[in-house]
Coordinates of C-alpha atoms and ligand atoms in Angstrom, one line a residue:
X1 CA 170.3 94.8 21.3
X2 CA 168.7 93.2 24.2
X3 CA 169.8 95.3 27.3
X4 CA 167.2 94.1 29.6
X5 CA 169.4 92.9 33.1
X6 CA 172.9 94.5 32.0
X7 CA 174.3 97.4 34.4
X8 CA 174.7 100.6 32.5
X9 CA 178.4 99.6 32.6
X10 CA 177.4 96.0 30.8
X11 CA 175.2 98.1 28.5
X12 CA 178.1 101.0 27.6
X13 CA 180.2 97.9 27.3
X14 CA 178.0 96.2 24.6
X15 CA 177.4 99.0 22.6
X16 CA 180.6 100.7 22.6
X17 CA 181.7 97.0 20.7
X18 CA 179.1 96.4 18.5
X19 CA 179.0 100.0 17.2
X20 CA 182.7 101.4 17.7
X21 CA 185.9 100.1 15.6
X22 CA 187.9 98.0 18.0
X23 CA 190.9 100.4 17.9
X24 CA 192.1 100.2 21.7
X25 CA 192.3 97.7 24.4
X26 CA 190.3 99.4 27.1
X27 CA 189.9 99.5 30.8
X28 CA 187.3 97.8 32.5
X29 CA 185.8 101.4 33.5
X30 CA 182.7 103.5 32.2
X31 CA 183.8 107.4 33.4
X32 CA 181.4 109.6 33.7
X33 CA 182.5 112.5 36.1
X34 CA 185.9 113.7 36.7
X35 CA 187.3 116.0 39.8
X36 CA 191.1 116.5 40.1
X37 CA 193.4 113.8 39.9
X38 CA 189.9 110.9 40.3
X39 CA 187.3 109.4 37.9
X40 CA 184.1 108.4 38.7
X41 CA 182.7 105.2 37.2
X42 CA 179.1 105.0 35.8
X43 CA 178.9 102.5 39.0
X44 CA 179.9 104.8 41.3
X45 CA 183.6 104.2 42.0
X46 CA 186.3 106.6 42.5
X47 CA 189.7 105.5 40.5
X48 CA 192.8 107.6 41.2
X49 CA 193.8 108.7 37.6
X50 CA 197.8 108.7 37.4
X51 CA 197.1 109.1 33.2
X52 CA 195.5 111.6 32.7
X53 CA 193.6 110.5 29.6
X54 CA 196.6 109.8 28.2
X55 CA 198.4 113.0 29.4
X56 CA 195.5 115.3 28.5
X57 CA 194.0 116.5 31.7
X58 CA 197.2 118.3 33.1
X59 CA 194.8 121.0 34.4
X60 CA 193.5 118.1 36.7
X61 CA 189.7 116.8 35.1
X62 CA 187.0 119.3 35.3
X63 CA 188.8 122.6 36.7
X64 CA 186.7 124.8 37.5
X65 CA 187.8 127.9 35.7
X66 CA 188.3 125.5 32.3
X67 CA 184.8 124.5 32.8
X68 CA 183.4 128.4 33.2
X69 CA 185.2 129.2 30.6
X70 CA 183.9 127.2 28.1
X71 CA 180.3 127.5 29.4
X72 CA 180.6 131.3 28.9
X73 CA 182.3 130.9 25.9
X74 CA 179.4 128.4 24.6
X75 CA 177.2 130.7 25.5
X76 CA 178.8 133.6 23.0
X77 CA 180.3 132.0 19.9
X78 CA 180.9 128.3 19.3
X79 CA 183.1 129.0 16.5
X80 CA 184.1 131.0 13.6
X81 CA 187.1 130.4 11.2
X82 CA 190.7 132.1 11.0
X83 CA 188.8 134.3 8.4
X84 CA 187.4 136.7 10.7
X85 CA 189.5 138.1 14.1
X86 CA 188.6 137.2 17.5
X87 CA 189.7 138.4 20.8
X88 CA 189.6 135.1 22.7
X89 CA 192.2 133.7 20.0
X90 CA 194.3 136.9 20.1
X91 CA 194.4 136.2 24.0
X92 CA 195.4 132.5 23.3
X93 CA 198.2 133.3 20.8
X94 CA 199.4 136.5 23.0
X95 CA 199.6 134.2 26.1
X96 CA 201.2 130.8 24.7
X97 CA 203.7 132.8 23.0
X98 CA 204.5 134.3 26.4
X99 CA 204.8 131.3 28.5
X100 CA 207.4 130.3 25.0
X101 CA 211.1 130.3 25.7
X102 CA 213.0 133.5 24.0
X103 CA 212.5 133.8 20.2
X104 CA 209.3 132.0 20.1
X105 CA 207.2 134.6 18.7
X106 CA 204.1 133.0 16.4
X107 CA 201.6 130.9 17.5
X108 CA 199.3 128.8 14.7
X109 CA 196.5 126.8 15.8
X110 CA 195.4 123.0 15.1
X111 CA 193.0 120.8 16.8
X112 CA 195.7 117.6 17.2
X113 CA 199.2 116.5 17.7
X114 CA 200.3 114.7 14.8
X115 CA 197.9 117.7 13.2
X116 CA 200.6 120.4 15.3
X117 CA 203.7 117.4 13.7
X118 CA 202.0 117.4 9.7
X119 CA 202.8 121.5 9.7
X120 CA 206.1 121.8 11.9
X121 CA 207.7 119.7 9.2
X122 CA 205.4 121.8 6.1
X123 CA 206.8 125.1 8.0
X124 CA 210.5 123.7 7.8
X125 CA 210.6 122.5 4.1
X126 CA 208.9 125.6 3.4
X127 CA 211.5 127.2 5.2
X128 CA 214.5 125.7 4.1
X129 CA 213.3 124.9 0.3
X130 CA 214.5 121.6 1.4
X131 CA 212.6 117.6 1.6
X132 CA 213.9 115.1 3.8
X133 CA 213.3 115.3 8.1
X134 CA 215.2 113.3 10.4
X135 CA 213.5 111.9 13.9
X136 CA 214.4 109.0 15.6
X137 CA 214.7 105.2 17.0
X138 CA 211.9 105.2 20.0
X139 CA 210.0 108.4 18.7
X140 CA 205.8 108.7 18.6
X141 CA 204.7 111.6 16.3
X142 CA 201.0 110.9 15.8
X143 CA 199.5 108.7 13.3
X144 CA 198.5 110.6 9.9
X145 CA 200.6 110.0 6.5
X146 CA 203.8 112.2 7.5
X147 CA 203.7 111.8 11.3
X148 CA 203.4 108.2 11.1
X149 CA 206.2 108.0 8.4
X150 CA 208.3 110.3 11.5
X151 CA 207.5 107.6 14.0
X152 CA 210.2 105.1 14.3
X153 CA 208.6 103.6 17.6
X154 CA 207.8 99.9 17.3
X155 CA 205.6 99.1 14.3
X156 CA 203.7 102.2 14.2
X157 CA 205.2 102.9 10.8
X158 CA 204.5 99.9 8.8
X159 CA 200.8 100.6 9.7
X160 CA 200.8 103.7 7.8
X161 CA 202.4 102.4 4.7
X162 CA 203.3 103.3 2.1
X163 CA 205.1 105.8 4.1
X164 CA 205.8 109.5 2.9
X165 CA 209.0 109.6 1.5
X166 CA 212.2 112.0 3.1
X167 CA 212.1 110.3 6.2
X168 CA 215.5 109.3 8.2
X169 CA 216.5 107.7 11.1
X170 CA 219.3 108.3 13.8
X171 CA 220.0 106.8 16.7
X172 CA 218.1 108.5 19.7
X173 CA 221.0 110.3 22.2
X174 CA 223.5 110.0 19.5
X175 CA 224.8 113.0 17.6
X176 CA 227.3 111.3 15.3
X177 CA 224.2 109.4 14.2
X178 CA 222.3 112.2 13.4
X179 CA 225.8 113.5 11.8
X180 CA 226.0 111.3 9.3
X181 CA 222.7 111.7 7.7
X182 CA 222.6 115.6 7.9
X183 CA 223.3 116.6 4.3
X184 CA 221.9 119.6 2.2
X185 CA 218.7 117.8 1.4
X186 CA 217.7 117.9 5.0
X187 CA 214.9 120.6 6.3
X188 CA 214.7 120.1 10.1
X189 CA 215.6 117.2 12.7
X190 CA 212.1 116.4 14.6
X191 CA 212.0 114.9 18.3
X192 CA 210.3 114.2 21.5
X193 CA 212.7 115.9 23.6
X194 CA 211.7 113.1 26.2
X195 CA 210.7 110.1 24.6
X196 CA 207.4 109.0 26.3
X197 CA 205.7 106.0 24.9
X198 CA 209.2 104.8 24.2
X199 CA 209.2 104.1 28.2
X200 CA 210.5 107.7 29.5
X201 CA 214.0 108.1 27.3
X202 CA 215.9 111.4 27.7
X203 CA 218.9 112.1 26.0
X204 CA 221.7 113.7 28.0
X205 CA 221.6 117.3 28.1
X206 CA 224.9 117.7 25.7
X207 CA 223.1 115.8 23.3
X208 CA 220.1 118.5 23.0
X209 CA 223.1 121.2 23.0
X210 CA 224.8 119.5 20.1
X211 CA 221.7 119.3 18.0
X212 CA 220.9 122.6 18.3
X213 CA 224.6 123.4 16.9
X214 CA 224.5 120.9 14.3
X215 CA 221.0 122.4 13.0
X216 CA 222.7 126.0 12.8
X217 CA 225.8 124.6 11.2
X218 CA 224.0 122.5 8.6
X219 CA 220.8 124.9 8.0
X220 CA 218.6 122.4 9.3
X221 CA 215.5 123.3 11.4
X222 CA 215.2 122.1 15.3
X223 CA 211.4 120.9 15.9
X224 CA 210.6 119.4 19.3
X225 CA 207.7 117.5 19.5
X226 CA 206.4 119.1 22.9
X227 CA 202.8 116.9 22.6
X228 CA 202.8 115.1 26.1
X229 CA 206.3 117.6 27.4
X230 CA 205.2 120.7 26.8
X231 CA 202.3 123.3 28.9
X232 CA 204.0 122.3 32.3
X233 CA 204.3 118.5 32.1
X234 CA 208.2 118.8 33.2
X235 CA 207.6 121.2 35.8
X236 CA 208.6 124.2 33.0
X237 CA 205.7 125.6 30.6
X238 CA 208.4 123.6 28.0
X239 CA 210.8 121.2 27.8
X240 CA 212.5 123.9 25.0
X241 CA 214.5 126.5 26.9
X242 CA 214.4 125.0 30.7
X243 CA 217.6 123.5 31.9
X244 CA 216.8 120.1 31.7
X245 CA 217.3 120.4 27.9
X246 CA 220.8 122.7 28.0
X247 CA 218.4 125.6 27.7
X248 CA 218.0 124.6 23.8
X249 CA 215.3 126.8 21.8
X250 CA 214.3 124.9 18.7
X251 CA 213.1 126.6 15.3
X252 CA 209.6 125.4 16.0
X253 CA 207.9 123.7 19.0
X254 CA 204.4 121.1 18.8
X255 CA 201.7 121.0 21.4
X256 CA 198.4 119.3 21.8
X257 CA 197.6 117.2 24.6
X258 CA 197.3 119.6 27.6
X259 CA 196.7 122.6 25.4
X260 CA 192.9 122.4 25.9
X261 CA 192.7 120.5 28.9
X262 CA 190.5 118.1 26.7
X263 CA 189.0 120.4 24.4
X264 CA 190.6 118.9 21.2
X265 CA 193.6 121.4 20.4
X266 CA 197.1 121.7 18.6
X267 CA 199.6 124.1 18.0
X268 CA 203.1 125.2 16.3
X269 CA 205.0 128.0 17.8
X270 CA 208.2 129.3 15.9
X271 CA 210.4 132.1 15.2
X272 CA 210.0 135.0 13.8
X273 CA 212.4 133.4 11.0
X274 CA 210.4 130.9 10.5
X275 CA 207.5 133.0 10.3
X276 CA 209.0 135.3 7.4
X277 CA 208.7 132.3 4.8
X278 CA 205.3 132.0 5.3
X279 CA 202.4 133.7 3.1
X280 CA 198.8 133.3 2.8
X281 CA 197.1 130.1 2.4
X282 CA 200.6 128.2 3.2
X283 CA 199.1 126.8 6.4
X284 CA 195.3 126.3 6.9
X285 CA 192.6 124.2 8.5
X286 CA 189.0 125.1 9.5
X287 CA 188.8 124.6 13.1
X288 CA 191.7 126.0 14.0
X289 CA 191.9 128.5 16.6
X290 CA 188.2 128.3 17.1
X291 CA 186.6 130.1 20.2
X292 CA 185.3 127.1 22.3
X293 CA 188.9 125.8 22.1
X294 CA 190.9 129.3 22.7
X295 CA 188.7 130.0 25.4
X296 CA 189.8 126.4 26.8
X297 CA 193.6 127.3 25.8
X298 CA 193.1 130.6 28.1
X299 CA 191.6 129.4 30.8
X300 CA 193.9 126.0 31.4
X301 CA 197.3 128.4 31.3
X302 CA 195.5 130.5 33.4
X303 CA 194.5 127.9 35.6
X304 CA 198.5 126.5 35.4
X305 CA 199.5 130.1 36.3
X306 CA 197.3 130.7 39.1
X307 CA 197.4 127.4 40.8
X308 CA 200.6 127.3 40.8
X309 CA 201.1 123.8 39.0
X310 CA 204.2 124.6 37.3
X311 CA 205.7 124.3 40.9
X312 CA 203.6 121.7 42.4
X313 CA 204.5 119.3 39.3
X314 CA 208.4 120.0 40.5
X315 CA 207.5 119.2 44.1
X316 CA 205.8 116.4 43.4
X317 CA 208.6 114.4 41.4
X318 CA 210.9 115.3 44.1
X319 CA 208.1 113.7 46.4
X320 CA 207.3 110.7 44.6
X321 CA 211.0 110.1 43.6
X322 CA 211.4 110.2 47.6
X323 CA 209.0 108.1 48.5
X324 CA 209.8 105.2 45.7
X325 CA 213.3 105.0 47.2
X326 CA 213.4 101.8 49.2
X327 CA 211.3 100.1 47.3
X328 CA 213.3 96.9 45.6
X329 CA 211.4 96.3 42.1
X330 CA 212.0 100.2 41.1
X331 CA 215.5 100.4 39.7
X332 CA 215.5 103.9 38.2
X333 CA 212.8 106.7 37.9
X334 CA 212.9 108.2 34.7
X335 CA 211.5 111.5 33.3
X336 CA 210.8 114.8 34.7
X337 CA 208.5 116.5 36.3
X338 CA 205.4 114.7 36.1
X339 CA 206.1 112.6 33.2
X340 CA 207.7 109.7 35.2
X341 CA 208.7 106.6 34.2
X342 CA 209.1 103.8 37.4
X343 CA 211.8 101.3 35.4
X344 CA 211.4 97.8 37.6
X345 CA 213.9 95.3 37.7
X346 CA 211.5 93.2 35.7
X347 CA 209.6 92.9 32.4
X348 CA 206.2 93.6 34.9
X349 CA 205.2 96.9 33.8
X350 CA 202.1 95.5 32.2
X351 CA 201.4 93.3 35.0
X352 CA 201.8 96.4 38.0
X353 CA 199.3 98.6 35.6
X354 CA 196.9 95.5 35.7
X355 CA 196.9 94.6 39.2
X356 CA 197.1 98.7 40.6
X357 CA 193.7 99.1 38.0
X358 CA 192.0 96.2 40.6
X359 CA 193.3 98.2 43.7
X360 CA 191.3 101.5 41.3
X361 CA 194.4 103.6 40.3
X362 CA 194.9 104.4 36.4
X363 CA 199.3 104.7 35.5
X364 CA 200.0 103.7 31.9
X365 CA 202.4 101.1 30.1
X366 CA 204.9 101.7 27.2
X367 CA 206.8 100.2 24.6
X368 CA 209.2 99.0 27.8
X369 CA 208.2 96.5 29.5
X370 CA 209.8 97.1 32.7
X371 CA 208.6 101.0 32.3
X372 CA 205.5 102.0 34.1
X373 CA 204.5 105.2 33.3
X374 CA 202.6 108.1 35.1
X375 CA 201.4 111.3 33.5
X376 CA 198.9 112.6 36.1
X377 CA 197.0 115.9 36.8
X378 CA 199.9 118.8 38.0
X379 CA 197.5 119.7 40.8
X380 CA 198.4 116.0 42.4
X381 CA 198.7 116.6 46.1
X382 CA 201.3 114.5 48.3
X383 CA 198.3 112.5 49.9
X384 CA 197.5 110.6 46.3
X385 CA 201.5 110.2 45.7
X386 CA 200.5 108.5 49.2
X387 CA 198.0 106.7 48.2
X388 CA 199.5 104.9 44.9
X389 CA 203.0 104.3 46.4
X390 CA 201.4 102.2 49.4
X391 CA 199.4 100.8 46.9
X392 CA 202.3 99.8 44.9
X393 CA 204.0 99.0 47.6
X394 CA 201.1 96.2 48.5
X395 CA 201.0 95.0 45.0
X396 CA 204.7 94.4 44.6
X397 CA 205.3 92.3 47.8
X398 CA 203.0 89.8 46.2
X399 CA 204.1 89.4 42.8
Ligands
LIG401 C1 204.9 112.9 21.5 C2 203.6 112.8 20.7 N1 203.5 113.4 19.6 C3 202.3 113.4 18.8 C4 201.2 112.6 19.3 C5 200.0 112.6 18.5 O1 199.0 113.4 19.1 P1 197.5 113.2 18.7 O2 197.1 111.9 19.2 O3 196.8 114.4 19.4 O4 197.4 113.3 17.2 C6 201.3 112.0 20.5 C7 200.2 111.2 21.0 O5 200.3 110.4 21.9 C8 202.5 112.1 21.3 O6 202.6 111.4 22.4

């Protein structure tokens, strides 16, 4: 390739297409340094990152006691496997579980969402001796055989035909939907307890209340997907248990995402119940619970803990929800915490992300298209809530 006069942002551009498979429309941005709640380009700009790599960096990008942690840990073991013990993962397990609502008492370690989704449903057939899992209309599970064959959002599905069969659908928010398909071949009903790439879609909180009744009554198993929900997203360490939700505990809750703080990690946390069914060799996969990525587990609830995100993320949606009222294209913020959905009175979701990217603040679209949506760093401070609703302000008056 001839990369004589290109910029290094021309050249990344160039090779990234010749020798990458075209899987996602990207940004017009080469990062190569993160700080907080900003980006730095490989030409030198700052961009204001409302994403968070798609709801990854909840820590904020580059904390420092993530980083320290996994240069120390680098510098002692990379990795071993599940076959020997390790301290750092004992501290991982010891610490998730404890941030876990009541009766979540077992932690086992992936490296992925849909990885964390693939063994909540093996655990509940396991469990219950029974096939078939129930999510629903407008839920994202991840994108391997069974997780895809979970996801009922938009044509996700169809792309990983042929599906795995023992999947059902109900209606999201409706429990007489749910009702009608919850017979004795059943194992567990599966959701996002806030739907997020759907465009923001909570249930009310009767109908997470209801579910949980319904599961007991039937023997079914509760999973909540807490990928992009759960380690503080919604202002709680989970979605499970906080009021929001009718203080519902599931049987078994997901995480990935913010787990690692971008260190490549998934998890299942369940009951001791749950746990009883399950004997050696049911569950595996070599990486894991792997050092580099407990250490990065440790230090990022740590780093939640001592920061004091948990609250600031609370703040902050009472802030921002502030701060958008007045302004005529938002109809409704969705969402909690900071996972927040800004519903316009108009199909420009798509249009607003475009135009705020020029002005050099990331948010992110959904399967709405009047739903813009913003999963940023919890350690956003009222001055870049600032920053991005003048901004929007701006770009609203002229479209
Ligand atoms: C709710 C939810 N579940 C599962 C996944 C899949 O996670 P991963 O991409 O880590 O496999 C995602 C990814 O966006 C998600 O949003």
């Amino acid at each position: 390739m001839k990369t004589g006069k290109m910029t290094i942002f021309e050249q990344t551009v160039a090779r990234e297409n010749e020798f990458q498979l075209a899987t996602y429309k990207k940004m017009p941005v080469a990062a190569v340094r993160g700080r907080g709640a900003w980006i730095e380009t490989s030409g030198g700009e700052r961009y204001l990152d409302l994403y968070g790599g798609h709801a990854v960096a909840a820590t904020g990008h580059c904390h420092p006691h993530v980083v320290e942690a996994i240069r120390a840990q680098a510098g002692e073991l990379l990795f071993y496997s599940n076959l020997v013990y390790s301290e750092v993962r004992a501290r991982a397990a010891e610490k998730l579980v404890s941030c876990a609502p009541v009766g979540i008492t077992k932690a086992f370690f992936c490296n992925s969402g849909t990885e964390a989704n693939e063994n909540a449903m093996r655990l509940a057939r396991m469990g219950t001796g029974r096939e078939n899992i129930i999510t629903f209309t407008g839920g994202f599970h991840g994108r391997t055989a069974d997780a895809i064959s979970a996801t009922f959002l938009g044509k996700y599905r169809e792309l990983g035909r042929p599906n795995v069969p023992g999947h059902m659908c109900a209606e999201f928010g409706s429990i007489a939907s749910v009702a009608a398909l919850a017979d004795e071949t059943v194992a567990a009903v599966m959701l996002e307890p806030i739907q997020s790439m759907a465009g923001v879609r909570q249930a009310q909180s009767e109908f997470y209340y209801m579910l949980r009744e319904l599961c007991n009554e039937r023997g079914m198993l509760l999973i909540y997907d807490e990928v992009q929900t759960g380690i503080g997203r919604t202002g709680e360490w989970f979605f499970a248990g906080s009021d929001r939700g009718a203080c519902v505990v599931p049987d078994i809750i997901t995480l990935a995402k913010a787990l690692g703080s971008g260190v490549p990690v998934g998890a299942c946390l369940t009951t001791e119940a749950v746990a009883s069914y399950i004997k050696e060799n049911d569950l595996g996969t070599t990486f894991g619970g792997g050092m580099l990525a407990m250490a990065a587990v440790n230090a990022t609830l740590e780093a939640i803990e001592r920061d004091g995100m948990l609250e600031n993320a609370r703040t902050l949606e009472e802030y921002l929800r502030e701060s958008l009222k007045g302004v005529p294209q938002v109809a409704r913020v969705r969402g909690a915490g900071l996972l927040l959905g800004l519903e316009f009175t108009d199909e420009i979701a798509a249009q607003v992300h475009q135009v705020l990217l020029g002005e050099r603040i990331i948010t992110g679209t959904s399967s709405d298209a009047r739903v813009l949506r913003l999963l940023p760093p919890l350690c956003l401070q009222r001055a870049e809530v600032d920053l991005f609703v003048d901004a929007l302000r701006r770009v609203l008056s002229v479209l």
